[in-house]
Short mmCIF file of C-alpha atoms in Angstrom, two decimals:
data_model
loop_
_atom_site.label_atom_id
_atom_site.label_comp_id
_atom_site.label_asym_id
_atom_site.label_seq_id
_atom_site.Cartn_x
_atom_site.Cartn_y
_atom_site.Cartn_z
CA MET A 1 28.91 38.35 -7.41
CA ASP A 2 25.68 36.32 -7.90
CA PRO A 3 22.63 36.93 -5.60
CA PRO A 4 21.95 34.17 -3.12
CA PRO A 5 19.45 31.53 -4.42
CA ALA A 6 15.82 32.23 -3.34
CA MET A 7 14.64 30.18 -0.41
CA GLU A 8 12.14 27.51 -1.41
CA GLU A 9 9.08 27.22 0.77
CA THR A 10 9.04 24.02 2.80
CA THR A 11 6.58 22.53 5.21
CA LEU A 12 9.23 21.14 7.44
CA ASP A 13 9.00 23.91 9.94
CA GLU A 14 5.30 24.27 10.14
CA PRO A 15 3.28 22.74 13.05
CA VAL A 16 1.89 19.14 12.46
CA SER A 17 -1.72 20.65 13.12
CA VAL A 18 -1.33 22.98 10.17
CA THR A 19 -0.09 20.18 7.92
CA LEU A 20 -2.91 17.84 8.98
CA LYS A 21 -5.54 20.52 8.54
CA ARG A 22 -4.18 21.28 4.96
CA GLU A 23 -4.14 17.58 4.00
CA LEU A 24 -7.62 16.89 5.43
CA ASN A 25 -8.96 19.94 3.39
CA THR A 26 -7.36 18.57 0.25
CA ILE A 27 -8.90 15.13 0.86
CA ALA A 28 -12.37 16.64 1.51
CA ASP A 29 -12.09 18.80 -1.55
CA LYS A 30 -11.22 15.82 -3.69
CA MET A 31 -14.09 13.77 -2.32
CA TYR A 32 -16.37 16.66 -3.18
CA LYS A 33 -15.04 16.65 -6.73
CA VAL A 34 -15.94 12.97 -6.92
CA ALA A 35 -19.32 13.51 -5.27
CA MET A 36 -20.23 16.55 -7.47
CA PRO A 37 -18.12 16.09 -10.70
CA SER A 38 -17.57 19.30 -12.77
CA SER A 39 -15.17 20.38 -15.49
CA ASP A 40 -12.38 21.13 -13.08
CA SER A 41 -12.75 17.77 -11.27
CA LYS A 42 -10.45 15.98 -13.74
CA THR A 43 -7.68 18.72 -13.25
CA GLU A 44 -8.00 18.56 -9.51
CA LEU A 45 -7.71 14.78 -9.41
CA ARG A 46 -4.49 14.81 -11.57
CA ASN A 47 -2.76 16.22 -8.43
CA TRP A 48 -2.54 12.75 -6.91
CA ASP A 49 -2.18 11.76 -3.33
CA LEU A 50 -2.68 8.44 -1.58
CA TRP A 51 -3.92 9.65 1.79
CA GLY A 52 -7.54 9.96 0.70
CA PRO A 53 -7.79 6.57 -0.98
CA LEU A 54 -6.14 4.93 2.06
CA ILE A 55 -8.61 6.60 4.42
CA LEU A 56 -11.59 5.62 2.24
CA CYS A 57 -10.20 2.08 1.86
CA LEU A 58 -9.78 1.75 5.66
CA ILE A 59 -13.34 3.11 6.20
CA LEU A 60 -14.77 0.64 3.76
CA ALA A 61 -12.76 -2.37 5.04
CA ILE A 62 -13.64 -1.58 8.81
CA LEU A 63 -17.35 -1.13 8.03
CA LEU A 64 -17.54 -4.37 6.06
CA SER A 65 -15.41 -6.35 8.50
CA THR A 66 -17.83 -5.50 11.39
CA GLY A 67 -20.61 -7.49 9.75
CA THR A 68 -24.14 -7.54 10.94
CA SER A 69 -23.88 -10.38 13.48
CA HIS A 70 -23.96 -9.20 17.19
CA SER A 71 -22.25 -12.31 18.41
CA ALA A 72 -18.45 -12.15 19.13
CA SER A 73 -17.55 -15.77 18.45
CA LYS A 74 -14.06 -16.86 17.39
CA GLU A 75 -15.43 -17.80 14.01
CA GLU A 76 -16.93 -14.32 13.52
CA GLU A 77 -13.64 -12.63 14.51
CA HIS A 78 -11.75 -14.84 12.05
CA GLN A 79 -14.22 -13.97 9.27
CA SER A 80 -13.99 -10.27 10.13
CA ALA A 81 -10.27 -10.31 9.76
CA GLY A 82 -10.52 -12.10 6.43
CA VAL A 83 -13.03 -9.61 5.11
CA PHE A 84 -10.95 -6.70 6.18
CA ALA A 85 -7.85 -8.14 4.40
CA ALA A 86 -9.96 -9.06 1.31
CA VAL A 87 -11.44 -5.59 0.90
CA PHE A 88 -7.99 -4.03 1.37
CA VAL A 89 -6.39 -6.27 -1.17
CA ILE A 90 -9.20 -5.89 -3.61
CA VAL A 91 -9.12 -2.09 -3.46
CA TRP A 92 -5.32 -1.72 -3.92
CA CYS A 93 -4.63 -4.72 -6.20
CA GLY A 94 -7.82 -3.98 -8.33
CA ALA A 95 -6.77 -0.37 -8.65
CA ALA A 96 -3.31 -1.42 -9.75
CA VAL A 97 -4.64 -3.90 -12.34
CA VAL A 98 -7.07 -1.37 -13.76
CA THR A 99 -4.16 1.19 -14.05
CA VAL A 100 -1.87 -1.32 -15.73
CA ASN A 101 -4.73 -2.18 -18.17
CA ALA A 102 -5.19 1.60 -18.88
CA VAL A 103 -1.48 1.98 -19.53
CA LEU A 104 -1.32 -1.06 -21.87
CA LEU A 105 -4.19 0.31 -23.82
CA GLY A 106 -2.14 3.38 -24.58
CA GLY A 107 -3.27 5.56 -21.78
CA THR A 108 -1.35 8.62 -20.86
CA VAL A 109 -1.82 8.45 -17.15
CA SER A 110 0.71 7.92 -14.40
CA PHE A 111 0.27 4.96 -12.17
CA PHE A 112 -0.38 6.90 -8.96
CA GLN A 113 -2.82 9.33 -10.72
CA SER A 114 -5.01 6.43 -11.67
CA ILE A 115 -4.84 4.72 -8.26
CA CYS A 116 -5.73 8.13 -6.74
CA VAL A 117 -8.72 8.54 -8.91
CA LEU A 118 -9.98 4.98 -8.52
CA GLY A 119 -9.40 5.23 -4.76
CA TYR A 120 -11.32 8.55 -4.38
CA CYS A 121 -14.09 7.10 -6.56
CA ILE A 122 -14.89 4.47 -3.86
CA PHE A 123 -16.36 7.38 -1.79
CA PRO A 124 -19.91 6.68 -2.98
CA LEU A 125 -19.52 3.03 -2.09
CA CYS A 126 -18.39 4.01 1.41
CA VAL A 127 -21.67 5.98 1.80
CA ALA A 128 -23.63 2.96 0.44
CA ALA A 129 -21.78 0.67 2.89
CA ILE A 130 -22.83 2.90 5.83
CA LEU A 131 -26.53 2.83 4.69
CA CYS A 132 -26.43 -1.01 3.94
CA MET A 133 -24.66 -1.90 7.20
CA GLY A 134 -27.05 0.36 9.04
CA THR A 135 -30.05 -1.55 7.72
CA GLY A 136 -28.18 -4.76 8.57
CA TRP A 137 -27.33 -3.67 12.11
CA SER A 138 -30.92 -2.82 12.73
CA GLY A 139 -31.80 -6.47 12.04
CA CYS A 140 -34.21 -5.47 9.34
CA SER A 141 -34.82 -8.29 6.78
CA ASN A 142 -38.10 -7.39 5.20
CA THR A 143 -38.58 -6.42 1.48
CA VAL A 144 -38.27 -2.67 2.10
CA CYS A 145 -34.75 -3.09 3.73
CA VAL A 146 -33.61 -5.40 0.89
CA ILE A 147 -34.72 -2.74 -1.59
CA ILE A 148 -32.87 0.03 0.29
CA ARG A 149 -29.71 -2.04 0.20
CA LEU A 150 -30.04 -2.89 -3.48
CA VAL A 151 -30.90 0.65 -4.51
CA SER A 152 -28.16 2.28 -2.53
CA ALA A 153 -25.48 -0.14 -3.75
CA GLY A 154 -26.72 0.31 -7.31
CA ILE A 155 -26.58 4.09 -7.16
CA ALA A 156 -23.19 3.94 -5.53
CA LEU A 157 -21.89 1.57 -8.19
CA THR A 158 -23.11 3.79 -11.03
CA TRP A 159 -21.78 6.94 -9.36
CA SER A 160 -18.40 5.49 -8.70
CA THR A 161 -18.13 4.18 -12.26
CA LYS A 162 -19.30 7.35 -13.84
CA ALA A 163 -16.92 9.52 -11.76
CA SER A 164 -13.92 7.33 -12.58
CA GLN A 165 -14.85 7.04 -16.26
CA GLY A 166 -14.98 10.87 -16.57
CA PHE A 167 -11.27 10.93 -15.80
CA LEU A 168 -10.10 7.72 -17.56
CA SER A 169 -11.93 8.69 -20.79
CA GLU A 170 -9.50 11.48 -21.19
CA VAL A 171 -6.38 9.46 -20.83
CA VAL A 172 -7.33 6.41 -22.94
CA PRO A 173 -7.66 6.58 -26.72
CA PRO A 174 -11.39 6.81 -27.73
CA LYS A 175 -11.23 3.54 -29.67
CA ARG A 176 -10.16 1.62 -26.57
CA SER A 177 -12.32 3.29 -23.98
CA ALA A 178 -14.67 0.41 -23.67
CA LEU A 179 -11.69 -2.00 -23.03
CA ALA A 180 -10.54 0.39 -20.28
CA ALA A 181 -14.01 0.78 -18.83
CA TYR A 182 -14.80 -2.87 -18.40
CA PRO A 183 -12.18 -3.64 -15.61
CA VAL A 184 -13.18 -0.43 -13.84
CA TYR A 185 -16.80 -1.64 -13.81
CA LEU A 186 -15.80 -5.08 -12.55
CA PHE A 187 -13.66 -3.50 -9.82
CA TYR A 188 -16.53 -1.46 -8.52
CA VAL A 189 -19.08 -4.35 -8.93
CA ALA A 190 -16.88 -6.62 -6.75
CA LEU A 191 -16.91 -3.98 -3.98
CA ALA A 192 -20.64 -3.41 -4.26
CA TRP A 193 -21.26 -7.10 -4.11
CA ILE A 194 -19.30 -7.45 -0.92
CA ILE A 195 -21.32 -4.55 0.54
CA LEU A 196 -24.55 -6.42 -0.22
CA ILE A 197 -23.38 -9.71 1.03
CA ARG A 198 -21.91 -8.24 4.40
CA SER A 199 -25.02 -6.15 5.03
CA SER A 200 -27.39 -9.08 4.87
CA PRO A 201 -28.74 -9.85 8.36
#
């Protein structure tokens, strides 16, 4: 008589708080891997999830949709809704286009792995959005504030691009790495540009 099959561990019977804590720890760990890239960052980011990119996308979209205007006119509310939708669509459709491009160039990456990496790599842009929107909300429009916004957006753009390139360079053939890098750069440039525009007082 064969022994009974071993019971697989499941998370169906654990409390929701334990599940949420585990997921939030995973998201925080992956954001740390993007913020401080190391040799094991690429391995960690291969274990894809879409919770982190969704949270970061919502944070960025909410920040940019608030704008720097303190008036609550109908036109401002309509514009805010449009900005929220535009940022949301740019993040998800842009990540999908970059992923399809990498696959067509002979990349050995799964669709969701690439979207996960590109989504987590907007973390520096979220930090830049907080700084830029903070200067915009303060009403500061002198040269120092403009420089702060430009520098923070530029650093975040470089950081995001470098973090994602570290992963994508491993999955795309070396001869085609420039073709894979170009859409990634455009993707993050579009987000950085929206941050600069929306943070202007």
